[in-house]
JSON list of C-alpha atoms in Angstrom, two decimals:
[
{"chain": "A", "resi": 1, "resn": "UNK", "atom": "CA", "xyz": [29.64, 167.66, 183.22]},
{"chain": "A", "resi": 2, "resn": "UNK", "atom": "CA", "xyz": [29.68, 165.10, 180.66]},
{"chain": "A", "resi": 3, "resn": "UNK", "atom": "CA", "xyz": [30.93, 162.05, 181.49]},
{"chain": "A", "resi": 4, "resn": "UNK", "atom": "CA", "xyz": [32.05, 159.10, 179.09]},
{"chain": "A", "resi": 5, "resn": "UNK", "atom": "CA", "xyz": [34.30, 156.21, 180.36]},
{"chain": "A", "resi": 6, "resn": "UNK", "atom": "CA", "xyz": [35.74, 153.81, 177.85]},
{"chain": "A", "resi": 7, "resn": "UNK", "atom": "CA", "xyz": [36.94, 149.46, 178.46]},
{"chain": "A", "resi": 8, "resn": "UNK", "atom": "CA", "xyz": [37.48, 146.58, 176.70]},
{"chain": "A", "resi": 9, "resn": "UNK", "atom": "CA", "xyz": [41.62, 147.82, 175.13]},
{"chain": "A", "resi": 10, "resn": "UNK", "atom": "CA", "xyz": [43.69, 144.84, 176.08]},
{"chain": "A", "resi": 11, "resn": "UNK", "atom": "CA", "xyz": [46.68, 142.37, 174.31]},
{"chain": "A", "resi": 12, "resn": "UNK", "atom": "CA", "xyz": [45.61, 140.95, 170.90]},
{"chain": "A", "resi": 13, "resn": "UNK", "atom": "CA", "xyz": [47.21, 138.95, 168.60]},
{"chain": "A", "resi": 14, "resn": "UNK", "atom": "CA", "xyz": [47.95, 140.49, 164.79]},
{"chain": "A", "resi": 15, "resn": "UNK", "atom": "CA", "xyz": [44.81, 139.04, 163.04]},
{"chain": "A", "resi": 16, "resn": "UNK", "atom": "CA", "xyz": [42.30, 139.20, 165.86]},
{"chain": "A", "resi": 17, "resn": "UNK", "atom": "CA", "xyz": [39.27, 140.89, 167.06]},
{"chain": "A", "resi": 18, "resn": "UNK", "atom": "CA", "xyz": [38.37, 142.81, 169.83]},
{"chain": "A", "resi": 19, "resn": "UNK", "atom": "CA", "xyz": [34.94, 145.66, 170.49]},
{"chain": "A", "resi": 20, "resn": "UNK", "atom": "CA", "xyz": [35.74, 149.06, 172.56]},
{"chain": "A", "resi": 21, "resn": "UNK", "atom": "CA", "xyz": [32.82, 150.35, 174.55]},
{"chain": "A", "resi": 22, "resn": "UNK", "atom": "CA", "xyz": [32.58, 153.77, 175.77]},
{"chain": "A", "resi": 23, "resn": "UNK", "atom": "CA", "xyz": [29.42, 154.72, 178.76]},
{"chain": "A", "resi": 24, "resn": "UNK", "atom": "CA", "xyz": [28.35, 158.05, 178.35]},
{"chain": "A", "resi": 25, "resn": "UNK", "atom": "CA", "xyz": [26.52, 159.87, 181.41]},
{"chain": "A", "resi": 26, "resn": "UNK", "atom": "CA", "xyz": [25.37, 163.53, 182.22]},
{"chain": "A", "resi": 27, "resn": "UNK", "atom": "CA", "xyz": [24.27, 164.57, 178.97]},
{"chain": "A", "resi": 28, "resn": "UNK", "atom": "CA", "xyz": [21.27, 163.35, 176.50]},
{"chain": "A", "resi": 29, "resn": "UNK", "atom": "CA", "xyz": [23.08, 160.80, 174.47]},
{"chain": "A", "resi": 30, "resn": "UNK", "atom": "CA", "xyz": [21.20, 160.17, 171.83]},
{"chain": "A", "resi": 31, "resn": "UNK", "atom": "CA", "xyz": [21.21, 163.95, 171.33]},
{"chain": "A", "resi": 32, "resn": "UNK", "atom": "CA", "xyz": [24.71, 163.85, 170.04]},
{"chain": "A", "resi": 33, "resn": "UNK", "atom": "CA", "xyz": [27.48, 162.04, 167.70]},
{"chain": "A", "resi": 34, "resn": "UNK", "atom": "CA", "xyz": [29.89, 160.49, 169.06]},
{"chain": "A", "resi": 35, "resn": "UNK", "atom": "CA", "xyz": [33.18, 159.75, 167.62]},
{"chain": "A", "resi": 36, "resn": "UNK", "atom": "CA", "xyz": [36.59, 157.56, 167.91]},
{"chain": "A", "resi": 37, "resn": "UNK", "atom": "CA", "xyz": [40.05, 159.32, 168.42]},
{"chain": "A", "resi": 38, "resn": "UNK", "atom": "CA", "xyz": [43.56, 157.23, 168.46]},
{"chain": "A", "resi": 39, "resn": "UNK", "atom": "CA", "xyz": [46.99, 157.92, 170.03]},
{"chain": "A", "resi": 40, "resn": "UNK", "atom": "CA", "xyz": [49.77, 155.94, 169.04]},
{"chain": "A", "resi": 41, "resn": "UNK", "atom": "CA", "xyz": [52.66, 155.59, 172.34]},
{"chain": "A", "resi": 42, "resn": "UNK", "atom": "CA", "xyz": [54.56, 158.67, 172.16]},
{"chain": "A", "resi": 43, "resn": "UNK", "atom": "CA", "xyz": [52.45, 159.91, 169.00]},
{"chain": "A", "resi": 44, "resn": "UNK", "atom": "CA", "xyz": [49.86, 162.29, 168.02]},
{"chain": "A", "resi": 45, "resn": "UNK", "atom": "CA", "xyz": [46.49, 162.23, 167.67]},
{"chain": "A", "resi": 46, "resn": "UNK", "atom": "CA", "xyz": [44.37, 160.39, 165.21]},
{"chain": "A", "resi": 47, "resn": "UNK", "atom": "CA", "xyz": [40.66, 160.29, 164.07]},
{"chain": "A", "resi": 48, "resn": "UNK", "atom": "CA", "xyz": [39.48, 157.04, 163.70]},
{"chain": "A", "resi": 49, "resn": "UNK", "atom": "CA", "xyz": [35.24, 156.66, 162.99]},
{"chain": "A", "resi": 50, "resn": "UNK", "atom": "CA", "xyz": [32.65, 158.47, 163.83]},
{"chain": "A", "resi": 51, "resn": "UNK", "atom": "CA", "xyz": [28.50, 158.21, 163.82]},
{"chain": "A", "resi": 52, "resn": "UNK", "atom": "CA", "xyz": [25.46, 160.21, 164.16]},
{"chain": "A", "resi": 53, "resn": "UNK", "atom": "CA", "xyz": [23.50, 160.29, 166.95]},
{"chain": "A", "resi": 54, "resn": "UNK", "atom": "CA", "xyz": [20.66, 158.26, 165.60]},
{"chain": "A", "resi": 55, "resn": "UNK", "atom": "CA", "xyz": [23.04, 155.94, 164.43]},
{"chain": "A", "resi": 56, "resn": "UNK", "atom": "CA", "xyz": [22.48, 156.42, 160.86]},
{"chain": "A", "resi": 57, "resn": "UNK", "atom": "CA", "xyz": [25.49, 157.81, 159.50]},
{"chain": "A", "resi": 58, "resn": "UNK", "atom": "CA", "xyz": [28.90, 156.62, 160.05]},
{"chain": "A", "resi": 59, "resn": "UNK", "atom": "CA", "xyz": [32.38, 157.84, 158.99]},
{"chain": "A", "resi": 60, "resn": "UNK", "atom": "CA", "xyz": [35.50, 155.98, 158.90]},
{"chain": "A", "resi": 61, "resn": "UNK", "atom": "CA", "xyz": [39.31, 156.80, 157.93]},
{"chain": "A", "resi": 62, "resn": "UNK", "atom": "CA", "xyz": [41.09, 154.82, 155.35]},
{"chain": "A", "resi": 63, "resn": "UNK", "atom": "CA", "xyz": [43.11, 153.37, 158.02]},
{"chain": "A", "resi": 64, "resn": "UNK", "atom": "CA", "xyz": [40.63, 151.50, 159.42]},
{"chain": "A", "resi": 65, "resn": "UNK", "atom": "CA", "xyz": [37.78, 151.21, 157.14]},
{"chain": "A", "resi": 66, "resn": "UNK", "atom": "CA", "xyz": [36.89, 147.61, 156.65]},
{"chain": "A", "resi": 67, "resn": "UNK", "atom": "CA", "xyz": [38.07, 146.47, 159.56]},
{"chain": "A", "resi": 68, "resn": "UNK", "atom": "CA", "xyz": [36.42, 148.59, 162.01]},
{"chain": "A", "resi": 69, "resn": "UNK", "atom": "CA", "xyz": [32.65, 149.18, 162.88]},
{"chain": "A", "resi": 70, "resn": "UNK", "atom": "CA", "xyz": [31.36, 152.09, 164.59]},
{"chain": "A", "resi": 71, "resn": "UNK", "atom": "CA", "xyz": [27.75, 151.29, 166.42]},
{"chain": "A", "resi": 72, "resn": "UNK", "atom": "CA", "xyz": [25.59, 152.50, 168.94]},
{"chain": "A", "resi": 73, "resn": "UNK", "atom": "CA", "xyz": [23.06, 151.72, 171.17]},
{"chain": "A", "resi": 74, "resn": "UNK", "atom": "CA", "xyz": [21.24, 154.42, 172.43]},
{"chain": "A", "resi": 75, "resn": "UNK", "atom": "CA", "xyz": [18.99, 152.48, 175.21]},
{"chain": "A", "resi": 76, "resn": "UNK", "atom": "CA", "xyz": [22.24, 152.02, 176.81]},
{"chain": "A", "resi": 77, "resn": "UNK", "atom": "CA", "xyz": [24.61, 155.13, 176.49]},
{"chain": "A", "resi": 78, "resn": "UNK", "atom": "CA", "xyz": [27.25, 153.57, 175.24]},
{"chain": "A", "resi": 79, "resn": "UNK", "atom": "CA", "xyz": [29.03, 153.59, 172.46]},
{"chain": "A", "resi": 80, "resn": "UNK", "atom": "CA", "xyz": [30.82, 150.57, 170.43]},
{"chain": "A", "resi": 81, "resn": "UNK", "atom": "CA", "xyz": [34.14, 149.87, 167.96]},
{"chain": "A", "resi": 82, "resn": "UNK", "atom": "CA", "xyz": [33.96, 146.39, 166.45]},
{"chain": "A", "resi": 83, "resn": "UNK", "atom": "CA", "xyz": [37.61, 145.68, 165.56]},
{"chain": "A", "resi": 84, "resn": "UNK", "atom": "CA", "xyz": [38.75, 143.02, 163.27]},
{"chain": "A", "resi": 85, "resn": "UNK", "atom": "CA", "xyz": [41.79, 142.00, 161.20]},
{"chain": "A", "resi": 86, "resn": "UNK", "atom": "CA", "xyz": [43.73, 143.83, 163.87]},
{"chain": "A", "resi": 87, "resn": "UNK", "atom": "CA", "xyz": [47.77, 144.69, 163.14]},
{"chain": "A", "resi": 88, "resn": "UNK", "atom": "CA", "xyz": [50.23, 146.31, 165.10]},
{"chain": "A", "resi": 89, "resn": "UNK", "atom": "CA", "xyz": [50.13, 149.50, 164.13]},
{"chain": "A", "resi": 90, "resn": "UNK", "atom": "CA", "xyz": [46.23, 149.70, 165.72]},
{"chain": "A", "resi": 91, "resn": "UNK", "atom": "CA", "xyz": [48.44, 149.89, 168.96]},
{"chain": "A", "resi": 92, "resn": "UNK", "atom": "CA", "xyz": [47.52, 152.85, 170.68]},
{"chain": "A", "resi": 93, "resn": "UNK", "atom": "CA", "xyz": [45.19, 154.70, 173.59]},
{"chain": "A", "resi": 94, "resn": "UNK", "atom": "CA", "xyz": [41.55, 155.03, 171.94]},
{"chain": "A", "resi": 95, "resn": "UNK", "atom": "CA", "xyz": [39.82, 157.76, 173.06]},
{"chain": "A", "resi": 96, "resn": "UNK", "atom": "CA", "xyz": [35.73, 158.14, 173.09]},
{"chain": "A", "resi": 97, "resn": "UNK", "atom": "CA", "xyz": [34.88, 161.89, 172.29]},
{"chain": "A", "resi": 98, "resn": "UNK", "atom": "CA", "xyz": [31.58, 163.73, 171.82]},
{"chain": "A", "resi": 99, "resn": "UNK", "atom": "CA", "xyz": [31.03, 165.56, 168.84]},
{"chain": "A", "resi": 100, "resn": "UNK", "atom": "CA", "xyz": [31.06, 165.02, 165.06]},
{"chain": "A", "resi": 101, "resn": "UNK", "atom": "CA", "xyz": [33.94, 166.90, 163.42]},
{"chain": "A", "resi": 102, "resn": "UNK", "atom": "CA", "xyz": [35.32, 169.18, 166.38]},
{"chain": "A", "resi": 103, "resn": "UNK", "atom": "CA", "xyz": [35.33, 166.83, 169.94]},
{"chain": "A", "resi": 104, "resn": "UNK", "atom": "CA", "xyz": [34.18, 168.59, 172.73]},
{"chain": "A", "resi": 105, "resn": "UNK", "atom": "CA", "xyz": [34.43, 166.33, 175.52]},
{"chain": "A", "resi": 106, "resn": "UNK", "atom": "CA", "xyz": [36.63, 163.09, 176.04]},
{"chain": "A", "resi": 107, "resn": "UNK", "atom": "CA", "xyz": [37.05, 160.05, 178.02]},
{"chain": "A", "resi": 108, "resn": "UNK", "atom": "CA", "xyz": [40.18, 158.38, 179.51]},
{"chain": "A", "resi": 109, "resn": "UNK", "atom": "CA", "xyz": [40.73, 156.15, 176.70]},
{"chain": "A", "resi": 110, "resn": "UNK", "atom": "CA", "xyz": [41.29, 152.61, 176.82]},
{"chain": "A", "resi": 111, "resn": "UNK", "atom": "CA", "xyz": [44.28, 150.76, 175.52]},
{"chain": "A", "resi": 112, "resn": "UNK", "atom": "CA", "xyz": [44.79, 148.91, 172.79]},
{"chain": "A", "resi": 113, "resn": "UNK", "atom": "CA", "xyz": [47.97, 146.71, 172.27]},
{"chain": "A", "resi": 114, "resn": "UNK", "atom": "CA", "xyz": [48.67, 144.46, 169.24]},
{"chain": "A", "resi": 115, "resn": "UNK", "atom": "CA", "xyz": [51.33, 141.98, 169.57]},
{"chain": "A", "resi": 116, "resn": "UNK", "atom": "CA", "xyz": [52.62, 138.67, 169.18]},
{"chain": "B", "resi": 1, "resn": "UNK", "atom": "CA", "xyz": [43.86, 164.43, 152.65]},
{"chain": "B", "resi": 2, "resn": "UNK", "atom": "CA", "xyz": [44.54, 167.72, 154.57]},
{"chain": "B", "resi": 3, "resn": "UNK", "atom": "CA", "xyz": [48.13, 167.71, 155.94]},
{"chain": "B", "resi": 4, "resn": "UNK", "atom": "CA", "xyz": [48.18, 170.21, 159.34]},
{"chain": "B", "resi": 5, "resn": "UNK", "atom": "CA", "xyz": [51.46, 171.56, 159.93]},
{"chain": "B", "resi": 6, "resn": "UNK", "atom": "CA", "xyz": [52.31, 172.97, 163.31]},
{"chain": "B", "resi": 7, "resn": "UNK", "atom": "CA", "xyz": [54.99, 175.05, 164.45]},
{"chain": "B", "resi": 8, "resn": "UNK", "atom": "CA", "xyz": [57.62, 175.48, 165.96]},
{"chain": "B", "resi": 9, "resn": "UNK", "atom": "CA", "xyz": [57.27, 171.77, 167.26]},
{"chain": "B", "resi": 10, "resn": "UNK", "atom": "CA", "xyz": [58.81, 173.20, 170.42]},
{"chain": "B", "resi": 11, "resn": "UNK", "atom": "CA", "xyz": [57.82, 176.38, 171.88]},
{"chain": "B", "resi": 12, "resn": "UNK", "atom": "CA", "xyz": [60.15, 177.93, 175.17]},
{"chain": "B", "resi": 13, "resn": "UNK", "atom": "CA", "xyz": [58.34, 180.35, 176.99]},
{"chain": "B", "resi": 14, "resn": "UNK", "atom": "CA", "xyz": [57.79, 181.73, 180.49]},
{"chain": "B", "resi": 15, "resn": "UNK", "atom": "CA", "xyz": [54.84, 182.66, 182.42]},
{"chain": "B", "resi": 16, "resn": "UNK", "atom": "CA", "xyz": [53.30, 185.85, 181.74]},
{"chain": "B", "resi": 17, "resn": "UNK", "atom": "CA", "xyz": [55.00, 185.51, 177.90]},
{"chain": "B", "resi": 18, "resn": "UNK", "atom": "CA", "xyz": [52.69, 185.27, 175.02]},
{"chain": "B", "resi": 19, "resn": "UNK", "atom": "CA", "xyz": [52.61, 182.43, 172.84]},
{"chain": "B", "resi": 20, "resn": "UNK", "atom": "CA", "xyz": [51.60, 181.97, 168.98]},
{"chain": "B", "resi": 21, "resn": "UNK", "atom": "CA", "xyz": [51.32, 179.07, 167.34]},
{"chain": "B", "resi": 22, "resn": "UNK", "atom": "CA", "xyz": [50.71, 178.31, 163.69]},
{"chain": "B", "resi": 23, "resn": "UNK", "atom": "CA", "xyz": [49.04, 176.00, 161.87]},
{"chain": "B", "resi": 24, "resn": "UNK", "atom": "CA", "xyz": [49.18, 176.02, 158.23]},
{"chain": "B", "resi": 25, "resn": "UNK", "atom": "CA", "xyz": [46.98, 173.32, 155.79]},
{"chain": "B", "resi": 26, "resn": "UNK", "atom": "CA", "xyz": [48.28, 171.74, 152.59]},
{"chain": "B", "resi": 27, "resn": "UNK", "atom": "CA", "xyz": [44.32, 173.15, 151.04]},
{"chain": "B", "resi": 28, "resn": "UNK", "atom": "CA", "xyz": [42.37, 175.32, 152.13]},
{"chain": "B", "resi": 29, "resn": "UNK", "atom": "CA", "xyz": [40.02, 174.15, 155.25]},
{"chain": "B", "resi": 30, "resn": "UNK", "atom": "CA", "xyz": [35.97, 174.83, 154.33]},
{"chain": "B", "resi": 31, "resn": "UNK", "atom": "CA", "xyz": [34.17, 177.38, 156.24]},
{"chain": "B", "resi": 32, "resn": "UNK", "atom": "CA", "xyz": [37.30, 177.74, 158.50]},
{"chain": "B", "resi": 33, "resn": "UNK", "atom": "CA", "xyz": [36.16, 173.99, 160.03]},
{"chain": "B", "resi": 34, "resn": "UNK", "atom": "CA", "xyz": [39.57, 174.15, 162.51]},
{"chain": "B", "resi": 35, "resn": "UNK", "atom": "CA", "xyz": [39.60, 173.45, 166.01]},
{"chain": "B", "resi": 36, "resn": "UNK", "atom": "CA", "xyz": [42.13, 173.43, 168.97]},
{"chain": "B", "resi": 37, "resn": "UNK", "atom": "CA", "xyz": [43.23, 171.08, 171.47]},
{"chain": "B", "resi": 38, "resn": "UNK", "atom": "CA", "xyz": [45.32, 171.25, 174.41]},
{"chain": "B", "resi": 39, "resn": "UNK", "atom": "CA", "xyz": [46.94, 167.90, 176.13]},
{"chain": "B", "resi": 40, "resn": "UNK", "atom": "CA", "xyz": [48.73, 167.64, 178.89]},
{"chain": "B", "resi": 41, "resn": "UNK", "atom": "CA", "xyz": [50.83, 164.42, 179.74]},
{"chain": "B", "resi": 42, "resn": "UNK", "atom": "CA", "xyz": [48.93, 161.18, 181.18]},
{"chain": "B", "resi": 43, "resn": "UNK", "atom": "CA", "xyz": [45.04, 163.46, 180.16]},
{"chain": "B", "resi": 44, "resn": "UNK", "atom": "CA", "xyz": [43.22, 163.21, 177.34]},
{"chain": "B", "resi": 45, "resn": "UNK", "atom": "CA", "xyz": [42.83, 166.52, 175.53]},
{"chain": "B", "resi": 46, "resn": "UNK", "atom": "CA", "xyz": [40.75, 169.23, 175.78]},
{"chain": "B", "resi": 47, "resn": "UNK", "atom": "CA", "xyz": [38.80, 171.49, 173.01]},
{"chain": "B", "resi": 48, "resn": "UNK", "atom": "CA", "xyz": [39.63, 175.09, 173.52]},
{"chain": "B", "resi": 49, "resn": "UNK", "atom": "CA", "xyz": [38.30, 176.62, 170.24]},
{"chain": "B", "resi": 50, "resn": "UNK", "atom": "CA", "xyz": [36.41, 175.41, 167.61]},
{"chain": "B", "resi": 51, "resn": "UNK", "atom": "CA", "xyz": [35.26, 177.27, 164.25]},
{"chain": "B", "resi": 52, "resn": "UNK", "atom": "CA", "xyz": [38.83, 178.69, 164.26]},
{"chain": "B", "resi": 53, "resn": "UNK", "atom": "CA", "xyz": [37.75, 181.29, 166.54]},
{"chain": "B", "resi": 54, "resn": "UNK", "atom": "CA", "xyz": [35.36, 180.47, 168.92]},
{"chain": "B", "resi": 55, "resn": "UNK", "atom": "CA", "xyz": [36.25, 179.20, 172.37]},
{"chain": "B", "resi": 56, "resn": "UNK", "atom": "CA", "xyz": [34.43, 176.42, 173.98]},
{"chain": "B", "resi": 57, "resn": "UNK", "atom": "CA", "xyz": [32.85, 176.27, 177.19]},
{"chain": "B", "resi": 58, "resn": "UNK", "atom": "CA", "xyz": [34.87, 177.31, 180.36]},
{"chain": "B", "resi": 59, "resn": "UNK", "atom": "CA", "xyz": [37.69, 178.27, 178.09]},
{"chain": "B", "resi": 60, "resn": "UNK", "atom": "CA", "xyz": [39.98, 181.39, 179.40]},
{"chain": "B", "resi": 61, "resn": "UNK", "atom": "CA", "xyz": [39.80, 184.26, 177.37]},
{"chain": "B", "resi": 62, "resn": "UNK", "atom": "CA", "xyz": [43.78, 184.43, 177.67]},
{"chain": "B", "resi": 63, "resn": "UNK", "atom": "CA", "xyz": [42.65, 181.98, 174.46]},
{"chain": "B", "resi": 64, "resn": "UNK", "atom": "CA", "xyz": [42.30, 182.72, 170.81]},
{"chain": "B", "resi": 65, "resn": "UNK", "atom": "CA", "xyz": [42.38, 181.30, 167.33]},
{"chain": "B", "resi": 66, "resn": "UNK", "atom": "CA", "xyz": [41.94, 183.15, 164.50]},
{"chain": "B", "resi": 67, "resn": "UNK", "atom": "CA", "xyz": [42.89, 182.66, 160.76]},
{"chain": "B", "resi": 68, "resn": "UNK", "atom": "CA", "xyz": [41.11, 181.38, 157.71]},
{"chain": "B", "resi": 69, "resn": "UNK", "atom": "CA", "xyz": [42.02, 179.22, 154.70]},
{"chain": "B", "resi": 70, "resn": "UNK", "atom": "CA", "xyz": [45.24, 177.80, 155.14]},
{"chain": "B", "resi": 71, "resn": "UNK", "atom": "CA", "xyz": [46.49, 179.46, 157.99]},
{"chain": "B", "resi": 72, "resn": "UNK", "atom": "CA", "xyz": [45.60, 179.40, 161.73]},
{"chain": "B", "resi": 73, "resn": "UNK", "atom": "CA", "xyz": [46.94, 181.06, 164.61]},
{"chain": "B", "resi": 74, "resn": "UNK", "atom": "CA", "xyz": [46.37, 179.66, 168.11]},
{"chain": "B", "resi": 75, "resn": "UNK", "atom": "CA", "xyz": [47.42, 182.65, 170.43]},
{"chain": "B", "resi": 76, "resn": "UNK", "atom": "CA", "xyz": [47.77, 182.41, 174.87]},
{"chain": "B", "resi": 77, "resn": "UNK", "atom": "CA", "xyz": [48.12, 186.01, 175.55]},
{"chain": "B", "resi": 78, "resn": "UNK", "atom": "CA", "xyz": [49.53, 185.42, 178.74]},
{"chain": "B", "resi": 79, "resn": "UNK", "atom": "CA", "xyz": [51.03, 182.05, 179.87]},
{"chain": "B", "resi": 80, "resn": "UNK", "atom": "CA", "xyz": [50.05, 180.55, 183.32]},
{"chain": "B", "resi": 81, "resn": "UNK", "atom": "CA", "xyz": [52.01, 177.64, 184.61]},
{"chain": "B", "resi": 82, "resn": "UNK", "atom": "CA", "xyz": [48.81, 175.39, 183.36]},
{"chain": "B", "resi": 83, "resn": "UNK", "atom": "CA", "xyz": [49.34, 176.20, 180.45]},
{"chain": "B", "resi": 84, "resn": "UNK", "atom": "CA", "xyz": [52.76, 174.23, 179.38]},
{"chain": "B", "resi": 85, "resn": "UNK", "atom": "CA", "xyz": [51.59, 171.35, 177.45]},
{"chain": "B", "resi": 86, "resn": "UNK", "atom": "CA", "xyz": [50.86, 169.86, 173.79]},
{"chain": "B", "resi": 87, "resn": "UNK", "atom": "CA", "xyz": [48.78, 171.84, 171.46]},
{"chain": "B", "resi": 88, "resn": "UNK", "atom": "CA", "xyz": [47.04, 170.49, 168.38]},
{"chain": "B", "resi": 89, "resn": "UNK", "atom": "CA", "xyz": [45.14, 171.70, 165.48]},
{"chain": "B", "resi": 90, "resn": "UNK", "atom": "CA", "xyz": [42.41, 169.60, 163.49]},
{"chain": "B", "resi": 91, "resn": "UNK", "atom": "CA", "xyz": [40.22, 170.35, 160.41]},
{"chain": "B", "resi": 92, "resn": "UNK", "atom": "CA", "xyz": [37.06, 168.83, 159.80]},
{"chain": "B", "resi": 93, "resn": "UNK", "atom": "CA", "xyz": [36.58, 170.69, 156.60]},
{"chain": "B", "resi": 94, "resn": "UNK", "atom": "CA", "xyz": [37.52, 168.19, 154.60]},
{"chain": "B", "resi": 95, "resn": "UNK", "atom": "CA", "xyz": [37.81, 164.26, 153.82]},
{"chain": "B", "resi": 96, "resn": "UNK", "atom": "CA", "xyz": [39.09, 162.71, 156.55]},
{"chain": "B", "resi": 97, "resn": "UNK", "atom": "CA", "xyz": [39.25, 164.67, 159.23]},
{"chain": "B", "resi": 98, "resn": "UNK", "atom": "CA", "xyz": [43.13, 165.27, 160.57]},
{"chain": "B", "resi": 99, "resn": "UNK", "atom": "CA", "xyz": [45.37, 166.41, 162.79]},
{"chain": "B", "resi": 100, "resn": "UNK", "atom": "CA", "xyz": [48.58, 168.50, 162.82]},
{"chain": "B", "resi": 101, "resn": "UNK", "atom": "CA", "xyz": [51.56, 167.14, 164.78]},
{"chain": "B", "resi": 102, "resn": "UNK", "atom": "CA", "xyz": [51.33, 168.92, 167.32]},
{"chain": "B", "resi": 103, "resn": "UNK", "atom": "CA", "xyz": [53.58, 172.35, 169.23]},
{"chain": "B", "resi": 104, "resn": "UNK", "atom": "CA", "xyz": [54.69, 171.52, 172.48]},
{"chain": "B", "resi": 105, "resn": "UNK", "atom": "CA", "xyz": [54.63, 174.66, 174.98]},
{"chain": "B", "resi": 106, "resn": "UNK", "atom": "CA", "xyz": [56.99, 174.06, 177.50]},
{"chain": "B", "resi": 107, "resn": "UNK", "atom": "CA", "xyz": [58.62, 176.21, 180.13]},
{"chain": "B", "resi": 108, "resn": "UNK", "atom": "CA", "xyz": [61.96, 178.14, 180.19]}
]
């Protein structure tokens, strides 16, 4: 069963910077795209970046593009989200999921808080 | 941007009821690129059918989407107390991808 565990959410100021990093296991990574899904406290859920399994092709929403980077490294089986200029409305659980377009298996999440 | 929206928001069922739920998009999704989800509180969600109709892996067959173009149907055929939770739809047909609001399914 595929297994992916995400870390690195925490308290950051508006303004500031912070990388997500998602561990797959129990599947052939490199195999597969891999993708970035939000949830807002209370809210519903939110695609946020996605990227081909090579690595080659990445996919953002407006919401985020510019700010965030989507990367990979496929040596390690883990996944990355770069996150800069960071406001408070990037609060929320972010969720590592397999897949490019439909998700078909998800992590925990990890979560992110943006306050003063 | 595709706007998903779900309904009823709220759904009140018992077990051993059937429940529907709709999904309708603002356009027309692509090659009926609409999947479903199913969350329950404090988990991170679950695919239970992809291509509109075609459930993923381990999925009961008490489970099935169906529609095309604007409208989807999510449909439990028979409710089992796992099944109360939040259900959401997504396309991927089109730029960005997005999801509906969500229907939550909750007991009687």
């Amino acid at each position: 069963e595929v297994h992916l565990v995400e870390s690195g959410g925490g308290l950051v100021q508006p303004g500031g910077s912070l990388r997500l990093s998602c561990t797959a296991s129990r599947f052939t990574f490199s195999n597969y795209a891999m993708s970035w899904v939000r949830q807002a406290p209370g809210k519903g859920l939110e695609w946020v970046s996605s990227i081909s399994g090579s690595g080659g092709s990445t996919y953002y929403a407006d919401s985020v593009k510019g700010r965030f980077t989507i990367s990979r490294d496929n040596s390690k089986n883990t996944l990355y989200l770069q996150m800069t200029g960071l406001r408070a409305e990037d609060t929320a659980l972010y969720y590592c999921a397999k897949g490019w377009g439909w998700f078909d298996s998800w992590g925990q999440g990890t979560l992110l808080t943006v306050s003063s | 941007e595709i706007v998903l929206m779900q309904s009823p928001g709220t759904l009140s069922l018992s077990p051993g009821e059937r429940a529907t739920l709709s999904c309708r998009a603002s356009q027309s999704v692509s090659s009926s690129n609409l999947a479903w989800y199913q969350q329950k509180p404090g988990q991170a969600p679950r695919l239970l059918i992809y291509g509109a109709s075609s459930r993923s892996t381990g999925i009961p067959d008490r489970f099935s989407g169906s529609g095309s173009g604007t409208d989807f149907t999510l449909t439990i055929s028979r409710l089992e107390p796992e099944d109360f939770a939040v259900y959401y739809c997504q396309q991927y047909g089109g730029s960005p991808w997005t999801f509906g609001q969500g229907t939550k399914v909750e007991i009687k």
